[in-house]
């Protein structure tokens, strides 16, 4: 079925006033509920003008709105035009990350949220994760521990490894919502200044805690795993108190911690 025929069944004329917003909402609704699948090319502006009963400027403004939302992409060339963009975890996480950047929270609020989230993720990961996944998590956690035992560890390398460990753990929960939120936390709070890893007094204990958590997870010892998670956040609170951290300089908290 042609794009023109699809559109004729999906859209209806709009009223003057907030016409561009109504056009955008109609197209967005068709995308979200699957009537316009990803990769589908929208009709030409002229066809949409006719279908919506409005001018070219209104249609262009509506397409601009949808492009800003990440729902459409505009391609050039012989097969150019507006296409429905496939939404993936990075699109979702990016929007949530931008929101979190604009609405910073106190360190204790973030710690409370992360600890609650990590305990739930770990419980689900123990149930749904495969043996291979658990072994890999432990192997990578031990690698992080080794790297952080160096006299001058590369914090860019270790921070990226810490990221991957958190994503691996969230993925093992087999619930995409946790993985999306985890990605968003990374993107929204992208500092590489992990105070726990920067501070020699906490560095090795924090890294060892990752290994202990992953080992308990592999061995099916849920209470030990949850205990190690709680201990991580005890260390984090101690580090904050020692550093006299405030919300403004607490970016390190807003990274993925185990």
PDB file of C-alpha atoms in Angstrom:
ATOM      1  CA  UNK A   1       0.000   0.000   0.000  1.00  0.00           C
ATOM      2  CA  UNK A   2       1.378   3.398  -0.908  1.00  0.00           C
ATOM      3  CA  UNK A   3       2.253   6.047   1.671  1.00  0.00           C
ATOM      4  CA  UNK A   4      -0.467   8.259   0.210  1.00  0.00           C
ATOM      5  CA  UNK A   5      -3.141   5.613   0.751  1.00  0.00           C
ATOM      6  CA  UNK A   6      -1.896   4.898   4.273  1.00  0.00           C
ATOM      7  CA  UNK A   7      -2.051   8.579   5.126  1.00  0.00           C
ATOM      8  CA  UNK A   8      -5.556   8.969   3.749  1.00  0.00           C
ATOM      9  CA  UNK A   9      -6.756   6.420   6.311  1.00  0.00           C
ATOM     10  CA  UNK A  10      -4.700   7.780   9.219  1.00  0.00           C
ATOM     11  CA  UNK A  11      -5.100  11.545   9.168  1.00  0.00           C
ATOM     12  CA  UNK A  12      -7.911  14.041   9.089  1.00  0.00           C
ATOM     13  CA  UNK A  13      -8.118  17.800   8.400  1.00  0.00           C
ATOM     14  CA  UNK A  14      -7.023  20.102  11.205  1.00  0.00           C
ATOM     15  CA  UNK A  15      -8.499  23.313  12.522  1.00  0.00           C
ATOM     16  CA  UNK A  16      -6.858  26.699  12.238  1.00  0.00           C
ATOM     17  CA  UNK A  17      -5.008  28.040  15.235  1.00  0.00           C
ATOM     18  CA  UNK A  18      -2.699  25.342  16.605  1.00  0.00           C
ATOM     19  CA  UNK A  19      -2.690  23.497  13.294  1.00  0.00           C
ATOM     20  CA  UNK A  20       0.993  22.523  13.296  1.00  0.00           C
ATOM     21  CA  UNK A  21       0.708  20.987  16.784  1.00  0.00           C
ATOM     22  CA  UNK A  22      -2.386  19.018  15.739  1.00  0.00           C
ATOM     23  CA  UNK A  23      -0.672  17.754  12.599  1.00  0.00           C
ATOM     24  CA  UNK A  24       2.342  16.701  14.688  1.00  0.00           C
ATOM     25  CA  UNK A  25       0.115  14.953  17.227  1.00  0.00           C
ATOM     26  CA  UNK A  26      -1.730  12.999  14.534  1.00  0.00           C
ATOM     27  CA  UNK A  27       1.504  11.808  12.943  1.00  0.00           C
ATOM     28  CA  UNK A  28       3.033  11.036  16.346  1.00  0.00           C
ATOM     29  CA  UNK A  29       0.008   8.972  17.372  1.00  0.00           C
ATOM     30  CA  UNK A  30       0.264   6.934  14.179  1.00  0.00           C
ATOM     31  CA  UNK A  31       3.964   6.299  14.827  1.00  0.00           C
ATOM     32  CA  UNK A  32       3.598   5.408  18.495  1.00  0.00           C
ATOM     33  CA  UNK A  33       0.763   2.914  17.996  1.00  0.00           C
ATOM     34  CA  UNK A  34       2.492   1.271  15.039  1.00  0.00           C
ATOM     35  CA  UNK A  35       0.246   2.389  12.219  1.00  0.00           C
ATOM     36  CA  UNK A  36       3.287   4.117  10.730  1.00  0.00           C
ATOM     37  CA  UNK A  37       6.138   1.620  11.209  1.00  0.00           C
ATOM     38  CA  UNK A  38       9.785   2.542  11.505  1.00  0.00           C
ATOM     39  CA  UNK A  39      11.438   3.110   8.146  1.00  0.00           C
ATOM     40  CA  UNK A  40       8.170   4.238   6.550  1.00  0.00           C
ATOM     41  CA  UNK A  41       8.455   7.259   4.289  1.00  0.00           C
ATOM     42  CA  UNK A  42       5.883   9.960   4.864  1.00  0.00           C
ATOM     43  CA  UNK A  43       4.033  11.377   1.844  1.00  0.00           C
ATOM     44  CA  UNK A  44       5.294  14.523   0.210  1.00  0.00           C
ATOM     45  CA  UNK A  45       4.529  17.880   1.791  1.00  0.00           C
ATOM     46  CA  UNK A  46       2.054  18.575  -1.017  1.00  0.00           C
ATOM     47  CA  UNK A  47       0.125  15.377  -0.324  1.00  0.00           C
ATOM     48  CA  UNK A  48       0.029  16.072   3.410  1.00  0.00           C
ATOM     49  CA  UNK A  49      -1.149  19.633   2.758  1.00  0.00           C
ATOM     50  CA  UNK A  50      -4.108  18.190   0.919  1.00  0.00           C
ATOM     51  CA  UNK A  51      -4.841  15.544   3.527  1.00  0.00           C
ATOM     52  CA  UNK A  52      -4.609  17.852   6.527  1.00  0.00           C
ATOM     53  CA  UNK A  53      -6.277  20.722   4.697  1.00  0.00           C
ATOM     54  CA  UNK A  54      -3.561  23.181   5.610  1.00  0.00           C
ATOM     55  CA  UNK A  55      -0.589  25.064   4.159  1.00  0.00           C
ATOM     56  CA  UNK A  56       2.982  23.953   3.540  1.00  0.00           C
ATOM     57  CA  UNK A  57       4.297  26.055   6.409  1.00  0.00           C
ATOM     58  CA  UNK A  58       2.097  24.188   8.896  1.00  0.00           C
ATOM     59  CA  UNK A  59       3.253  20.805   7.617  1.00  0.00           C
ATOM     60  CA  UNK A  60       6.902  21.832   7.727  1.00  0.00           C
ATOM     61  CA  UNK A  61       6.548  23.098  11.283  1.00  0.00           C
ATOM     62  CA  UNK A  62       4.911  19.815  12.318  1.00  0.00           C
ATOM     63  CA  UNK A  63       7.728  17.799  10.740  1.00  0.00           C
ATOM     64  CA  UNK A  64      10.258  19.997  12.516  1.00  0.00           C
ATOM     65  CA  UNK A  65       8.577  19.261  15.859  1.00  0.00           C
ATOM     66  CA  UNK A  66       8.652  15.523  15.210  1.00  0.00           C
ATOM     67  CA  UNK A  67      12.262  15.631  14.096  1.00  0.00           C
ATOM     68  CA  UNK A  68      13.233  17.404  17.328  1.00  0.00           C
ATOM     69  CA  UNK A  69      11.475  14.663  19.264  1.00  0.00           C
ATOM     70  CA  UNK A  70      13.539  12.078  17.410  1.00  0.00           C
ATOM     71  CA  UNK A  71      10.518  10.480  15.738  1.00  0.00           C
ATOM     72  CA  UNK A  72      11.483  11.449  12.193  1.00  0.00           C
ATOM     73  CA  UNK A  73      14.664  11.743  10.187  1.00  0.00           C
ATOM     74  CA  UNK A  74      15.003  13.735   6.964  1.00  0.00           C
ATOM     75  CA  UNK A  75      16.989  12.127   4.173  1.00  0.00           C
ATOM     76  CA  UNK A  76      18.343  13.783   1.049  1.00  0.00           C
ATOM     77  CA  UNK A  77      18.801  12.495  -2.465  1.00  0.00           C
ATOM     78  CA  UNK A  78      16.592  10.642  -4.931  1.00  0.00           C
ATOM     79  CA  UNK A  79      14.854   8.748  -2.126  1.00  0.00           C
ATOM     80  CA  UNK A  80      14.839  11.696   0.225  1.00  0.00           C
ATOM     81  CA  UNK A  81      11.997  12.819   2.431  1.00  0.00           C
ATOM     82  CA  UNK A  82      10.772  12.405   5.991  1.00  0.00           C
ATOM     83  CA  UNK A  83      11.082   8.870   7.354  1.00  0.00           C
ATOM     84  CA  UNK A  84       9.858   7.343  10.594  1.00  0.00           C
ATOM     85  CA  UNK A  85      12.867   6.849  12.800  1.00  0.00           C
ATOM     86  CA  UNK A  86      13.296   3.622  14.720  1.00  0.00           C
ATOM     87  CA  UNK A  87      13.454   4.393  18.425  1.00  0.00           C
ATOM     88  CA  UNK A  88      16.034   2.481  20.420  1.00  0.00           C
ATOM     89  CA  UNK A  89      17.349   2.605  23.948  1.00  0.00           C
ATOM     90  CA  UNK A  90      19.706   5.473  23.174  1.00  0.00           C
ATOM     91  CA  UNK A  91      16.815   7.667  21.953  1.00  0.00           C
ATOM     92  CA  UNK A  92      14.774   6.965  25.049  1.00  0.00           C
ATOM     93  CA  UNK A  93      17.708   7.370  27.388  1.00  0.00           C
ATOM     94  CA  UNK A  94      18.786  10.622  25.770  1.00  0.00           C
ATOM     95  CA  UNK A  95      15.438  12.273  26.456  1.00  0.00           C
ATOM     96  CA  UNK A  96      15.392  11.079  30.049  1.00  0.00           C
ATOM     97  CA  UNK A  97      19.016  12.136  30.487  1.00  0.00           C
ATOM     98  CA  UNK A  98      18.267  15.678  29.304  1.00  0.00           C
ATOM     99  CA  UNK A  99      15.423  15.902  31.793  1.00  0.00           C
ATOM    100  CA  UNK A 100      17.650  14.757  34.642  1.00  0.00           C
ATOM    101  CA  UNK A 101      20.344  17.270  33.705  1.00  0.00           C
ATOM    102  CA  UNK A 102      17.793  20.070  34.020  1.00  0.00           C
ATOM    103  CA  UNK A 103      16.445  18.758  37.333  1.00  0.00           C
ATOM    104  CA  UNK A 104      19.431  17.945  39.570  1.00  0.00           C
ATOM    105  CA  UNK A 105      18.804  16.155  42.842  1.00  0.00           C
ATOM    106  CA  UNK A 106      20.553  16.091  46.190  1.00  0.00           C
ATOM    107  CA  UNK A 107      23.292  13.443  46.621  1.00  0.00           C
ATOM    108  CA  UNK A 108      21.333  11.567  49.290  1.00  0.00           C
ATOM    109  CA  UNK A 109      18.273  11.374  47.038  1.00  0.00           C
ATOM    110  CA  UNK A 110      20.361   9.931  44.244  1.00  0.00           C
ATOM    111  CA  UNK A 111      22.011   7.418  46.566  1.00  0.00           C
ATOM    112  CA  UNK A 112      18.623   6.318  47.870  1.00  0.00           C
ATOM    113  CA  UNK A 113      17.308   5.844  44.335  1.00  0.00           C
ATOM    114  CA  UNK A 114      20.382   3.985  43.099  1.00  0.00           C
ATOM    115  CA  UNK A 115      20.556   1.661  46.070  1.00  0.00           C
ATOM    116  CA  UNK A 116      16.885   0.726  45.724  1.00  0.00           C
ATOM    117  CA  UNK A 117      17.253   0.235  41.982  1.00  0.00           C
ATOM    118  CA  UNK A 118      20.459  -1.806  42.283  1.00  0.00           C
ATOM    119  CA  UNK A 119      18.972  -4.124  44.884  1.00  0.00           C
ATOM    120  CA  UNK A 120      16.013  -4.848  42.621  1.00  0.00           C
ATOM    121  CA  UNK A 121      18.192  -5.324  39.555  1.00  0.00           C
ATOM    122  CA  UNK A 122      20.507  -7.697  41.413  1.00  0.00           C
ATOM    123  CA  UNK A 123      17.608  -9.809  42.658  1.00  0.00           C
ATOM    124  CA  UNK A 124      16.212 -10.114  39.128  1.00  0.00           C
ATOM    125  CA  UNK A 125      19.656 -10.728  37.630  1.00  0.00           C
ATOM    126  CA  UNK A 126      20.226 -13.630  39.981  1.00  0.00           C
ATOM    127  CA  UNK A 127      16.966 -15.183  38.812  1.00  0.00           C
ATOM    128  CA  UNK A 128      17.133 -14.448  35.095  1.00  0.00           C
ATOM    129  CA  UNK A 129      20.831 -14.160  34.286  1.00  0.00           C
ATOM    130  CA  UNK A 130      22.579 -17.103  32.674  1.00  0.00           C
ATOM    131  CA  UNK A 131      25.595 -18.816  34.183  1.00  0.00           C
ATOM    132  CA  UNK A 132      27.737 -17.442  31.368  1.00  0.00           C
ATOM    133  CA  UNK A 133      26.559 -13.893  32.026  1.00  0.00           C
ATOM    134  CA  UNK A 134      27.293 -14.193  35.726  1.00  0.00           C
ATOM    135  CA  UNK A 135      30.774 -15.550  35.051  1.00  0.00           C
ATOM    136  CA  UNK A 136      31.469 -12.710  32.628  1.00  0.00           C
ATOM    137  CA  UNK A 137      30.267 -10.127  35.151  1.00  0.00           C
ATOM    138  CA  UNK A 138      32.637 -11.533  37.775  1.00  0.00           C
ATOM    139  CA  UNK A 139      35.519 -11.655  35.323  1.00  0.00           C
ATOM    140  CA  UNK A 140      35.060  -7.992  34.359  1.00  0.00           C
ATOM    141  CA  UNK A 141      34.591  -6.932  37.981  1.00  0.00           C
ATOM    142  CA  UNK A 142      37.873  -8.613  38.891  1.00  0.00           C
ATOM    143  CA  UNK A 143      39.552  -6.848  35.990  1.00  0.00           C
ATOM    144  CA  UNK A 144      38.297  -3.527  37.345  1.00  0.00           C
ATOM    145  CA  UNK A 145      39.698  -4.409  40.751  1.00  0.00           C
ATOM    146  CA  UNK A 146      43.111  -5.186  39.265  1.00  0.00           C
ATOM    147  CA  UNK A 147      43.187  -1.928  37.298  1.00  0.00           C
ATOM    148  CA  UNK A 148      42.309   0.110  40.363  1.00  0.00           C
ATOM    149  CA  UNK A 149      45.102  -1.500  42.392  1.00  0.00           C
ATOM    150  CA  UNK A 150      47.655   0.185  40.154  1.00  0.00           C
ATOM    151  CA  UNK A 151      49.561   3.105  41.647  1.00  0.00           C
ATOM    152  CA  UNK A 152      48.048   5.533  39.146  1.00  0.00           C
ATOM    153  CA  UNK A 153      45.002   3.892  37.558  1.00  0.00           C
ATOM    154  CA  UNK A 154      43.601   5.292  34.339  1.00  0.00           C
ATOM    155  CA  UNK A 155      40.280   6.635  35.583  1.00  0.00           C
ATOM    156  CA  UNK A 156      38.882   7.044  32.071  1.00  0.00           C
ATOM    157  CA  UNK A 157      39.409   3.334  31.411  1.00  0.00           C
ATOM    158  CA  UNK A 158      38.091   2.246  34.781  1.00  0.00           C
ATOM    159  CA  UNK A 159      35.055   4.531  34.577  1.00  0.00           C
ATOM    160  CA  UNK A 160      34.099   3.028  31.225  1.00  0.00           C
ATOM    161  CA  UNK A 161      34.518  -0.473  32.633  1.00  0.00           C
ATOM    162  CA  UNK A 162      32.361   0.499  35.591  1.00  0.00           C
ATOM    163  CA  UNK A 163      29.719   1.680  33.109  1.00  0.00           C
ATOM    164  CA  UNK A 164      29.760  -1.605  31.267  1.00  0.00           C
ATOM    165  CA  UNK A 165      29.444  -3.586  34.478  1.00  0.00           C
ATOM    166  CA  UNK A 166      26.295  -1.702  35.403  1.00  0.00           C
ATOM    167  CA  UNK A 167      24.801  -2.187  31.946  1.00  0.00           C
ATOM    168  CA  UNK A 168      25.646  -5.888  32.023  1.00  0.00           C
ATOM    169  CA  UNK A 169      23.947  -6.252  35.392  1.00  0.00           C
ATOM    170  CA  UNK A 170      20.853  -4.317  34.273  1.00  0.00           C
ATOM    171  CA  UNK A 171      20.601  -6.399  31.102  1.00  0.00           C
ATOM    172  CA  UNK A 172      20.669  -9.606  33.142  1.00  0.00           C
ATOM    173  CA  UNK A 173      17.477  -8.487  34.917  1.00  0.00           C
ATOM    174  CA  UNK A 174      15.616  -9.111  31.641  1.00  0.00           C
ATOM    175  CA  UNK A 175      13.513  -5.999  32.109  1.00  0.00           C
ATOM    176  CA  UNK A 176      14.173  -3.341  29.471  1.00  0.00           C
ATOM    177  CA  UNK A 177      12.960  -0.540  31.748  1.00  0.00           C
ATOM    178  CA  UNK A 178      15.910  -1.027  34.072  1.00  0.00           C
ATOM    179  CA  UNK A 179      18.329  -1.041  31.158  1.00  0.00           C
ATOM    180  CA  UNK A 180      16.817   2.159  29.723  1.00  0.00           C
ATOM    181  CA  UNK A 181      17.057   3.946  33.042  1.00  0.00           C
ATOM    182  CA  UNK A 182      20.623   2.752  33.531  1.00  0.00           C
ATOM    183  CA  UNK A 183      21.606   4.112  30.130  1.00  0.00           C
ATOM    184  CA  UNK A 184      19.869   7.384  30.948  1.00  0.00           C
ATOM    185  CA  UNK A 185      21.763   7.721  34.217  1.00  0.00           C
ATOM    186  CA  UNK A 186      25.009   7.378  32.338  1.00  0.00           C
ATOM    187  CA  UNK A 187      24.092   9.872  29.659  1.00  0.00           C
ATOM    188  CA  UNK A 188      22.515  12.354  32.029  1.00  0.00           C
ATOM    189  CA  UNK A 189      25.381  12.375  34.470  1.00  0.00           C
ATOM    190  CA  UNK A 190      28.409  11.768  32.285  1.00  0.00           C
ATOM    191  CA  UNK A 191      31.244  12.961  34.492  1.00  0.00           C
ATOM    192  CA  UNK A 192      34.204  10.560  34.698  1.00  0.00           C
ATOM    193  CA  UNK A 193      35.269  11.914  38.095  1.00  0.00           C
ATOM    194  CA  UNK A 194      34.401   9.007  40.335  1.00  0.00           C
ATOM    195  CA  UNK A 195      35.277  10.281  43.777  1.00  0.00           C
ATOM    196  CA  UNK A 196      35.282   6.763  45.177  1.00  0.00           C
ATOM    197  CA  UNK A 197      37.849   5.684  42.619  1.00  0.00           C
ATOM    198  CA  UNK A 198      39.854   8.892  42.797  1.00  0.00           C
ATOM    199  CA  UNK A 199      40.252   8.697  46.548  1.00  0.00           C
ATOM    200  CA  UNK A 200      42.966   6.144  47.463  1.00  0.00           C
ATOM    201  CA  UNK A 201      41.230   5.480  50.780  1.00  0.00           C
ATOM    202  CA  UNK A 202      38.102   4.231  49.023  1.00  0.00           C
ATOM    203  CA  UNK A 203      39.374   3.098  45.628  1.00  0.00           C
ATOM    204  CA  UNK A 204      40.371  -0.492  46.380  1.00  0.00           C
ATOM    205  CA  UNK A 205      37.465  -1.134  48.729  1.00  0.00           C
ATOM    206  CA  UNK A 206      34.964   0.088  46.139  1.00  0.00           C
ATOM    207  CA  UNK A 207      36.524  -2.078  43.433  1.00  0.00           C
ATOM    208  CA  UNK A 208      36.678  -5.130  45.688  1.00  0.00           C
ATOM    209  CA  UNK A 209      33.030  -4.574  46.515  1.00  0.00           C
ATOM    210  CA  UNK A 210      32.155  -4.962  42.815  1.00  0.00           C
ATOM    211  CA  UNK A 211      33.968  -8.319  42.730  1.00  0.00           C
ATOM    212  CA  UNK A 212      32.300  -9.465  45.954  1.00  0.00           C
ATOM    213  CA  UNK A 213      28.875  -8.533  44.595  1.00  0.00           C
ATOM    214  CA  UNK A 214      29.456 -10.331  41.287  1.00  0.00           C
ATOM    215  CA  UNK A 215      30.839 -13.428  43.058  1.00  0.00           C
ATOM    216  CA  UNK A 216      27.839 -13.665  45.370  1.00  0.00           C
ATOM    217  CA  UNK A 217      25.558 -13.211  42.366  1.00  0.00           C
ATOM    218  CA  UNK A 218      27.294 -16.039  40.513  1.00  0.00           C
ATOM    219  CA  UNK A 219      27.073 -18.319  43.542  1.00  0.00           C
ATOM    220  CA  UNK A 220      23.370 -17.637  44.076  1.00  0.00           C
ATOM    221  CA  UNK A 221      23.887 -15.982  47.473  1.00  0.00           C
ATOM    222  CA  UNK A 222      21.285 -13.264  47.258  1.00  0.00           C
ATOM    223  CA  UNK A 223      21.569 -11.963  50.823  1.00  0.00           C
ATOM    224  CA  UNK A 224      25.348 -11.604  50.507  1.00  0.00           C
ATOM    225  CA  UNK A 225      24.951  -9.830  47.174  1.00  0.00           C
ATOM    226  CA  UNK A 226      22.424  -7.395  48.623  1.00  0.00           C
ATOM    227  CA  UNK A 227      24.659  -6.859  51.624  1.00  0.00           C
ATOM    228  CA  UNK A 228      27.577  -5.917  49.370  1.00  0.00           C
ATOM    229  CA  UNK A 229      25.374  -3.445  47.497  1.00  0.00           C
ATOM    230  CA  UNK A 230      24.405  -1.803  50.770  1.00  0.00           C
ATOM    231  CA  UNK A 231      28.066  -1.683  51.766  1.00  0.00           C
ATOM    232  CA  UNK A 232      28.904   0.110  48.523  1.00  0.00           C
ATOM    233  CA  UNK A 233      26.524   2.909  49.390  1.00  0.00           C
ATOM    234  CA  UNK A 234      27.890   3.079  52.932  1.00  0.00           C
ATOM    235  CA  UNK A 235      31.302   3.717  51.376  1.00  0.00           C
ATOM    236  CA  UNK A 236      29.766   6.313  49.106  1.00  0.00           C
ATOM    237  CA  UNK A 237      28.178   8.176  51.996  1.00  0.00           C
ATOM    238  CA  UNK A 238      31.455   8.079  53.909  1.00  0.00           C
ATOM    239  CA  UNK A 239      33.286   9.477  50.901  1.00  0.00           C
ATOM    240  CA  UNK A 240      30.787  12.327  50.611  1.00  0.00           C
ATOM    241  CA  UNK A 241      31.118  13.172  54.278  1.00  0.00           C
ATOM    242  CA  UNK A 242      34.916  13.124  54.063  1.00  0.00           C
ATOM    243  CA  UNK A 243      35.000  15.290  50.950  1.00  0.00           C
ATOM    244  CA  UNK A 244      32.336  17.706  52.165  1.00  0.00           C
ATOM    245  CA  UNK A 245      30.486  17.173  48.882  1.00  0.00           C
ATOM    246  CA  UNK A 246      27.557  19.391  47.928  1.00  0.00           C
ATOM    247  CA  UNK A 247      24.991  18.939  45.175  1.00  0.00           C
ATOM    248  CA  UNK A 248      26.902  21.234  42.830  1.00  0.00           C
ATOM    249  CA  UNK A 249      30.157  19.277  43.015  1.00  0.00           C
ATOM    250  CA  UNK A 250      28.585  15.839  43.370  1.00  0.00           C
ATOM    251  CA  UNK A 251      28.675  14.888  39.706  1.00  0.00           C
ATOM    252  CA  UNK A 252      30.617  11.775  40.544  1.00  0.00           C
ATOM    253  CA  UNK A 253      27.538  10.435  42.326  1.00  0.00           C
ATOM    254  CA  UNK A 254      25.548  10.713  39.173  1.00  0.00           C
ATOM    255  CA  UNK A 255      27.452   7.972  37.419  1.00  0.00           C
ATOM    256  CA  UNK A 256      26.628   4.278  37.301  1.00  0.00           C
ATOM    257  CA  UNK A 257      27.884   2.809  40.549  1.00  0.00           C
ATOM    258  CA  UNK A 258      27.635  -0.885  41.385  1.00  0.00           C
TER     259      UNK A 258
END
